[in-house]
Structures are given as C-alpha cells and as structure tokens.
Amino acid sequence: MTRPGRTLAAAAALWLALTGLGEALLWRAPLLPTAAAHEARVSDEAFRLLVRLAVPVFAFVVSVLVVAVARFRVRGRPEGDGPPVWGSPRVVGAWLGITGLLAMGIMVNPGLVGLSELMAGHRHDPDVVVRVEGSMWAWKVSYPGSGIEAAPEIVLPVDRLVRFEVTSIDVIHSFWVPAFRVKIDAVPGRVTEAYVRPTRVGEFETDPAFRLQCAELCGFGHAGMRMPVRVVPEEEFRSWLAAGGGKPPATCEPSGTELRSGPGAEVEDPERGPAPQLRAAGLPGGRGG
Ligand SMILES: [Cu+2]
C-alpha cells in the first residue's frame, strides 16, 4: 500500500472505531429524565436521532485531526511554514454534499414531522384544562369550572389530553415540566397554550422530573419557583376534583354525579362553555383517547 493509502486507511479505521464506540455508548445510555407524556416521546426520539447522526460526523473530524497531527507534524525544529495546501474540490464537495443532505434530512424529520406531532394536540378538544399563572416567585394553578382556584399541586389524569393555559401577572416566566418535555413562556397580558397527553403515572415525591419549574430567569426566587406534578389514573383524578383539590377521601366512590355536585360544579366559562373536565365527568369513562 502506498503511503497516502496507508494514511487514508488509518483515518478510516479510526473513524469506524470511534463511530462504533460512540454509538455503543449511546445505546440505551440514560441521557434523559423520565418521559411521561406522548410529547416527551416525540422530543426524545428526535434528540436521540440527532445525537446518533452527529456521532459519525464528530468521529470523522476527530479521526482526520488525529491522523493529520500524527502523520504530518514537523519533526525536530521547524525552519519555516509548510507547503501550501490547496485542498481538493472533490473532498470539499463530498463533505458539503453529505453534511448538507444530512442537515436537510433532519429539517424534514424530525424537524417538520416532529413539530407536526407536537402540535397535534391543538387540533383536538382537551379533556382537561388547567390554568397556570406565574408570578414572582410562585405558580397559581386552577381548574376552571371545578371550583379549584389555587391547587397545591398539578394533578392530571393519565392518557387524557390536557391543555395548559399559561399566563403571568408580572414578568416573563416559563412553564416547564421536565417529565413532559414541554415548555411554554408565561407572558404578562397574554395566554399561551401547551398540550400534553400524560402516558405514565408518577409524582414528584418519587421522581423530581414530575414538577412544574420556571425555566425563564425571573429574579431572586427563580430556582425555587416550582410545584409538584402528579399523574394519576382517571378515577383518582375525578376523586381529587370532587374533593376540591384535596387528597381524595378513602371512602369516596367517584362518579359523574358526585363530581357535578362538587364545589363550583355549576360554574361555566362564558367564553369556552362548560369546562371539559366536567363534560368528561358526565360521560362514563370520559372521552375516548
Ligand atoms: Cu423564573
């Protein structure tokens, strides 16, 4: 093999080895916190795909760098600049072509495809609406139509579509639940919306990813601006609603009738009509998925 051939072979071998090592390390590596929503699955799949695609590109750059330093460095005391390198149009063209195609590919998927999946919730009526108001430095959470005006935690039914209506009364905050991978700004004077379909039961006490956390630096108390999130089976959610946002009574057998007679059950939002949590409670088993 000629000397340039050996150099290329060394770079290729190193590239394959580093790529294999990187992909193996990524395989099932616990990079991300608990994923407890459909939206989290979409985000995580996109993240993992991007990292997997980035590994061979990064490994290629490192391999060429290592081989170039090992093979072409000046031995002894350098006496001047090395010969000019004019490059190769074929190599440059191939590099631009491959990385350009990769970039355009990921713009389509997971870019546009993932975005469309994340926005899918906006095309459906939610089963539950939760209003979230940020202020320095606390969250106020209410369930319109249920009489719950300042819940001590966010409780959600599993496998139901939830719409968060988010706002702020002072500065810009950001609504973020790590387990859902959903983040939306809380802007004074505006209501922003985020849709989540929780897919897994869980709570903050056993998993800190189940929390509402401010994600926009908003002052001294920013880091402590959080609230527990609890995802429960639908029956437990109804009991919680019926109990006015407290822990459900042990003897309570939840039913739509009880829920309708709960505190504030007759209150309706003049703009949106009856709150969806009440509509859901009126149907045995709630709305279909
Ligand atoms: Cu903040």
Tab-separated table of C-alpha atoms and ligand atoms in Angstrom:
chain	number	residue	atom	x	y	z
A	1	MET	CA	0.000	0.000	0.000
A	2	THR	CA	1.290	3.490	-0.853
A	3	ARG	CA	1.933	5.965	1.910
A	4	PRO	CA	-1.167	8.110	1.149
A	5	GLY	CA	-3.123	4.869	1.005
A	6	ARG	CA	-1.885	3.845	4.461
A	7	THR	CA	-2.733	7.290	5.850
A	8	LEU	CA	-6.259	7.109	4.455
A	9	ALA	CA	-6.696	3.563	5.755
A	10	ALA	CA	-5.577	4.648	9.232
A	11	ALA	CA	-8.028	7.558	9.223
A	12	ALA	CA	-10.861	5.305	8.013
A	13	ALA	CA	-10.102	2.651	10.651
A	14	LEU	CA	-10.011	5.254	13.405
A	15	TRP	CA	-13.264	6.771	12.121
A	16	LEU	CA	-15.051	3.407	12.140
A	17	ALA	CA	-13.713	2.572	15.604
A	18	LEU	CA	-14.722	5.916	17.121
A	19	THR	CA	-18.145	5.781	15.452
A	20	GLY	CA	-18.742	2.261	16.747
A	21	LEU	CA	-17.624	3.251	20.236
A	22	GLY	CA	-19.813	6.368	20.255
A	23	GLU	CA	-22.905	4.566	19.007
A	24	ALA	CA	-22.342	1.743	21.507
A	25	LEU	CA	-22.059	4.205	24.394
A	26	LEU	CA	-25.263	5.908	23.258
A	27	TRP	CA	-27.124	2.622	23.091
A	28	ARG	CA	-29.580	2.827	25.976
A	29	ALA	CA	-27.458	5.467	27.709
A	30	PRO	CA	-29.612	7.138	30.387
A	31	LEU	CA	-29.267	10.610	28.876
A	32	LEU	CA	-32.738	11.892	29.678
A	33	PRO	CA	-35.073	12.061	32.682
A	34	THR	CA	-38.317	10.077	32.919
A	35	ALA	CA	-40.538	10.528	29.869
A	36	ALA	CA	-44.160	10.626	30.998
A	37	ALA	CA	-46.055	12.074	28.034
A	38	HIS	CA	-46.628	11.467	24.351
A	39	GLU	CA	-44.862	14.786	23.686
A	40	ALA	CA	-41.826	13.564	25.632
A	41	ARG	CA	-41.541	10.514	23.381
A	42	VAL	CA	-41.539	12.727	20.268
A	43	SER	CA	-38.832	15.008	21.706
A	44	ASP	CA	-36.689	12.140	22.963
A	45	GLU	CA	-36.798	10.275	19.655
A	46	ALA	CA	-35.740	13.449	17.840
A	47	PHE	CA	-32.933	14.086	20.329
A	48	ARG	CA	-31.587	10.545	20.114
A	49	LEU	CA	-31.729	10.536	16.311
A	50	LEU	CA	-29.805	13.829	16.124
A	51	VAL	CA	-27.137	12.581	18.523
A	52	ARG	CA	-26.781	9.298	16.619
A	53	LEU	CA	-26.348	11.192	13.347
A	54	ALA	CA	-23.860	13.582	14.940
A	55	VAL	CA	-21.596	10.773	16.207
A	56	PRO	CA	-20.115	9.748	12.805
A	57	VAL	CA	-19.663	13.402	11.802
A	58	PHE	CA	-17.852	14.222	15.044
A	59	ALA	CA	-15.828	10.988	14.846
A	60	PHE	CA	-14.785	11.880	11.284
A	61	VAL	CA	-13.472	15.301	12.334
A	62	VAL	CA	-11.581	13.825	15.307
A	63	SER	CA	-10.115	10.986	13.193
A	64	VAL	CA	-8.819	13.288	10.470
A	65	LEU	CA	-7.398	15.625	13.103
A	66	VAL	CA	-5.596	12.834	14.985
A	67	VAL	CA	-4.165	11.248	11.815
A	68	ALA	CA	-3.082	14.648	10.457
A	69	VAL	CA	-1.285	15.538	13.679
A	70	ALA	CA	0.370	12.109	13.931
A	71	ARG	CA	1.345	11.774	10.269
A	72	PHE	CA	2.087	15.299	9.054
A	73	ARG	CA	3.549	17.084	12.046
A	74	VAL	CA	7.048	18.550	11.627
A	75	ARG	CA	9.791	16.532	13.305
A	76	GLY	CA	12.525	18.498	15.011
A	77	ARG	CA	12.790	22.255	14.826
A	78	PRO	CA	10.593	23.810	12.128
A	79	GLU	CA	12.517	26.070	9.746
A	80	GLY	CA	9.572	27.817	8.144
A	81	ASP	CA	5.976	27.425	7.048
A	82	GLY	CA	4.993	24.158	5.453
A	83	PRO	CA	3.980	23.938	1.793
A	84	PRO	CA	0.598	25.499	0.992
A	85	VAL	CA	-2.386	23.151	0.942
A	86	TRP	CA	-4.756	23.855	-1.924
A	87	GLY	CA	-7.381	21.345	-0.932
A	88	SER	CA	-9.338	19.020	-3.140
A	89	PRO	CA	-12.586	20.123	-4.780
A	90	ARG	CA	-13.797	16.522	-4.719
A	91	VAL	CA	-13.246	16.142	-0.957
A	92	VAL	CA	-14.769	19.538	-0.204
A	93	GLY	CA	-17.716	18.820	-2.492
A	94	ALA	CA	-18.337	15.418	-0.917
A	95	TRP	CA	-18.120	16.870	2.602
A	96	LEU	CA	-20.543	19.692	1.801
A	97	GLY	CA	-22.856	17.338	-0.077
A	98	ILE	CA	-23.089	14.718	2.676
A	99	THR	CA	-23.450	17.122	5.598
A	100	GLY	CA	-25.850	19.297	3.562
A	101	LEU	CA	-28.066	16.305	2.808
A	102	LEU	CA	-27.970	15.276	6.470
A	103	ALA	CA	-28.989	18.797	7.524
A	104	MET	CA	-31.843	18.953	5.015
A	105	GLY	CA	-32.991	15.472	6.000
A	106	ILE	CA	-33.270	16.340	9.685
A	107	MET	CA	-35.107	19.568	8.846
A	108	VAL	CA	-37.863	17.375	7.421
A	109	ASN	CA	-37.639	14.598	10.004
A	110	PRO	CA	-37.561	15.059	12.947
A	111	GLY	CA	-37.905	18.827	12.284
A	112	LEU	CA	-41.218	19.299	10.486
A	113	VAL	CA	-42.592	15.829	11.224
A	114	GLY	CA	-41.839	16.130	14.953
A	115	LEU	CA	-43.256	19.645	15.128
A	116	SER	CA	-46.450	18.449	13.494
A	117	GLU	CA	-46.731	15.625	16.052
A	118	LEU	CA	-46.126	18.029	18.931
A	119	MET	CA	-48.819	20.369	17.582
A	120	ALA	CA	-51.323	17.523	17.128
A	121	GLY	CA	-52.950	18.322	20.488
A	122	HIS	CA	-54.001	21.749	19.194
A	123	ARG	CA	-56.309	20.064	16.693
A	124	HIS	CA	-58.389	18.288	19.354
A	125	ASP	CA	-60.653	19.328	22.207
A	126	PRO	CA	-58.842	18.785	25.500
A	127	ASP	CA	-60.252	16.514	28.218
A	128	VAL	CA	-58.882	18.732	30.962
A	129	VAL	CA	-57.992	22.424	31.072
A	130	VAL	CA	-55.545	23.721	33.650
A	131	ARG	CA	-54.878	27.434	34.083
A	132	VAL	CA	-51.424	28.338	35.264
A	133	GLU	CA	-50.478	31.830	36.381
A	134	GLY	CA	-46.887	32.718	37.119
A	135	SER	CA	-45.777	35.478	39.464
A	136	MET	CA	-42.557	36.238	41.271
A	137	TRP	CA	-41.995	33.567	42.529
A	138	ALA	CA	-44.856	31.132	42.629
A	139	TRP	CA	-47.345	29.349	40.419
A	140	LYS	CA	-51.094	29.612	40.862
A	141	VAL	CA	-52.943	26.670	39.364
A	142	SER	CA	-56.691	26.498	38.823
A	143	TYR	CA	-59.101	24.064	37.183
A	144	PRO	CA	-61.816	26.194	35.561
A	145	GLY	CA	-65.344	25.052	36.282
A	146	SER	CA	-64.326	22.828	39.183
A	147	GLY	CA	-64.057	25.409	41.938
A	148	ILE	CA	-60.358	24.669	42.389
A	149	GLU	CA	-58.740	28.090	42.302
A	150	ALA	CA	-55.349	27.561	43.928
A	151	ALA	CA	-54.343	23.913	43.851
A	152	PRO	CA	-51.300	22.956	45.938
A	153	GLU	CA	-50.123	20.685	43.109
A	154	ILE	CA	-50.937	19.871	39.494
A	155	VAL	CA	-52.896	16.633	39.277
A	156	LEU	CA	-53.595	15.134	35.853
A	157	PRO	CA	-55.341	12.005	34.585
A	158	VAL	CA	-53.201	9.579	32.618
A	159	ASP	CA	-53.958	9.079	28.889
A	160	ARG	CA	-56.105	12.204	28.607
A	161	LEU	CA	-55.390	15.334	26.581
A	162	VAL	CA	-54.609	18.312	28.813
A	163	ARG	CA	-54.480	21.944	27.738
A	164	PHE	CA	-52.438	24.281	29.908
A	165	GLU	CA	-53.445	27.932	29.605
A	166	VAL	CA	-50.436	29.837	30.826
A	167	THR	CA	-50.000	33.478	31.751
A	168	SER	CA	-48.099	35.752	34.113
A	169	ILE	CA	-49.013	38.765	36.216
A	170	ASP	CA	-45.590	40.410	36.374
A	171	VAL	CA	-42.540	39.404	34.333
A	172	ILE	CA	-41.986	36.659	31.764
A	173	HIS	CA	-41.761	33.199	33.309
A	174	SER	CA	-41.646	29.858	31.553
A	175	PHE	CA	-43.847	26.836	32.173
A	176	TRP	CA	-41.753	23.657	32.067
A	177	VAL	CA	-42.458	20.107	33.221
A	178	PRO	CA	-39.302	18.034	32.603
A	179	ALA	CA	-41.178	14.706	32.501
A	180	PHE	CA	-43.385	16.075	29.698
A	181	ARG	CA	-40.551	17.862	27.783
A	182	VAL	CA	-42.993	20.712	27.211
A	183	LYS	CA	-42.045	24.329	27.743
A	184	ILE	CA	-44.011	27.492	27.011
A	185	ASP	CA	-43.439	31.107	28.015
A	186	ALA	CA	-45.752	32.694	30.588
A	187	VAL	CA	-46.179	36.225	29.255
A	188	PRO	CA	-47.962	39.082	31.081
A	189	GLY	CA	-51.138	40.112	29.252
A	190	ARG	CA	-51.208	37.018	27.062
A	191	VAL	CA	-52.419	33.449	27.408
A	192	THR	CA	-50.143	30.865	25.834
A	193	GLU	CA	-51.146	27.241	25.445
A	194	ALA	CA	-49.398	23.914	25.743
A	195	TYR	CA	-50.931	20.498	25.127
A	196	VAL	CA	-49.827	17.359	26.932
A	197	ARG	CA	-51.065	13.794	26.950
A	198	PRO	CA	-49.510	12.123	30.026
A	199	THR	CA	-48.740	8.465	29.418
A	200	ARG	CA	-47.358	7.364	32.754
A	201	VAL	CA	-48.491	7.609	36.365
A	202	GLY	CA	-45.963	9.299	38.628
A	203	GLU	CA	-45.353	12.008	41.178
A	204	PHE	CA	-42.741	14.455	42.375
A	205	GLU	CA	-42.122	12.650	45.675
A	206	THR	CA	-40.545	9.710	43.864
A	207	ASP	CA	-39.369	11.414	40.668
A	208	PRO	CA	-38.287	15.073	40.511
A	209	ALA	CA	-38.984	15.153	36.757
A	210	PHE	CA	-42.655	15.436	37.779
A	211	ARG	CA	-42.588	19.103	38.649
A	212	LEU	CA	-43.602	22.417	37.187
A	213	GLN	CA	-40.452	24.501	37.086
A	214	CYS	CA	-39.948	28.078	35.955
A	215	ALA	CA	-37.497	27.983	33.058
A	216	GLU	CA	-37.047	31.714	32.450
A	217	LEU	CA	-34.681	33.553	34.778
A	218	CYS	CA	-37.078	35.862	36.611
A	219	GLY	CA	-35.259	37.081	39.690
A	220	PHE	CA	-34.082	36.061	43.134
A	221	GLY	CA	-36.587	33.255	43.746
A	222	HIS	CA	-36.494	31.794	40.222
A	223	ALA	CA	-34.850	28.480	41.117
A	224	GLY	CA	-37.447	27.774	43.799
A	225	MET	CA	-40.393	28.631	41.564
A	226	ARG	CA	-41.775	25.149	41.190
A	227	MET	CA	-44.750	22.989	42.043
A	228	PRO	CA	-45.264	19.206	42.297
A	229	VAL	CA	-46.974	17.401	39.423
A	230	ARG	CA	-48.870	14.147	39.922
A	231	VAL	CA	-50.233	11.949	37.135
A	232	VAL	CA	-52.896	9.551	38.393
A	233	PRO	CA	-55.474	7.109	36.994
A	234	GLU	CA	-58.597	8.871	35.765
A	235	GLU	CA	-60.777	7.659	38.661
A	236	GLU	CA	-58.336	9.109	41.159
A	237	PHE	CA	-58.305	12.382	39.243
A	238	ARG	CA	-62.090	12.594	39.430
A	239	SER	CA	-61.995	11.953	43.168
A	240	TRP	CA	-59.396	14.658	43.560
A	241	LEU	CA	-61.535	17.109	41.569
A	242	ALA	CA	-64.616	16.138	43.574
A	243	ALA	CA	-62.716	16.683	46.799
A	244	GLY	CA	-61.981	20.226	45.680
A	245	GLY	CA	-58.302	19.612	45.067
A	246	GLY	CA	-57.501	17.883	48.329
A	247	LYS	CA	-56.487	14.267	48.783
A	248	PRO	CA	-59.446	12.045	47.827
A	249	PRO	CA	-61.374	10.656	50.824
A	250	ALA	CA	-60.668	6.959	51.237
A	251	THR	CA	-64.364	6.040	51.214
A	252	CYS	CA	-65.266	8.174	48.216
A	253	GLU	CA	-66.627	6.156	45.314
A	254	PRO	CA	-66.205	8.609	42.451
A	255	SER	CA	-68.934	9.069	39.891
A	256	GLY	CA	-70.002	11.716	37.415
A	257	THR	CA	-72.970	12.659	39.608
A	258	GLU	CA	-70.793	13.347	42.629
A	259	LEU	CA	-68.433	15.367	40.529
A	260	ARG	CA	-71.242	17.517	39.171
A	261	SER	CA	-72.381	18.280	42.699
A	262	GLY	CA	-68.850	19.162	43.811
A	263	PRO	CA	-67.814	22.679	44.762
A	264	GLY	CA	-68.278	25.153	41.946
A	265	ALA	CA	-69.624	22.455	39.653
A	266	GLU	CA	-72.121	24.813	38.047
A	267	VAL	CA	-69.552	27.462	37.195
A	268	GLU	CA	-69.009	27.792	33.478
A	269	ASP	CA	-66.511	29.740	31.484
A	270	PRO	CA	-68.581	32.251	29.459
A	271	GLU	CA	-66.146	32.111	26.547
A	272	ARG	CA	-65.472	28.406	26.273
A	273	GLY	CA	-68.680	26.929	27.728
A	274	PRO	CA	-68.574	24.167	30.327
A	275	ALA	CA	-65.060	23.206	31.370
A	276	PRO	CA	-64.012	19.986	29.642
A	277	GLN	CA	-63.250	18.225	32.921
A	278	LEU	CA	-66.972	18.459	33.676
A	279	ARG	CA	-68.003	17.318	30.217
A	280	ALA	CA	-65.637	14.379	30.635
A	281	ALA	CA	-67.114	13.573	34.036
A	282	GLY	CA	-70.602	13.437	32.537
A	283	LEU	CA	-69.593	10.542	30.288
A	284	PRO	CA	-68.819	7.169	31.821
A	285	GLY	CA	-65.102	6.622	31.366
A	286	GLY	CA	-64.615	10.130	29.989
A	287	ARG	CA	-63.879	10.868	26.359
A	288	GLY	CA	-62.182	8.266	24.284
A	289	GLY	CA	-58.452	8.596	23.720
B	1	CU	CU	-38.213	32.096	36.763
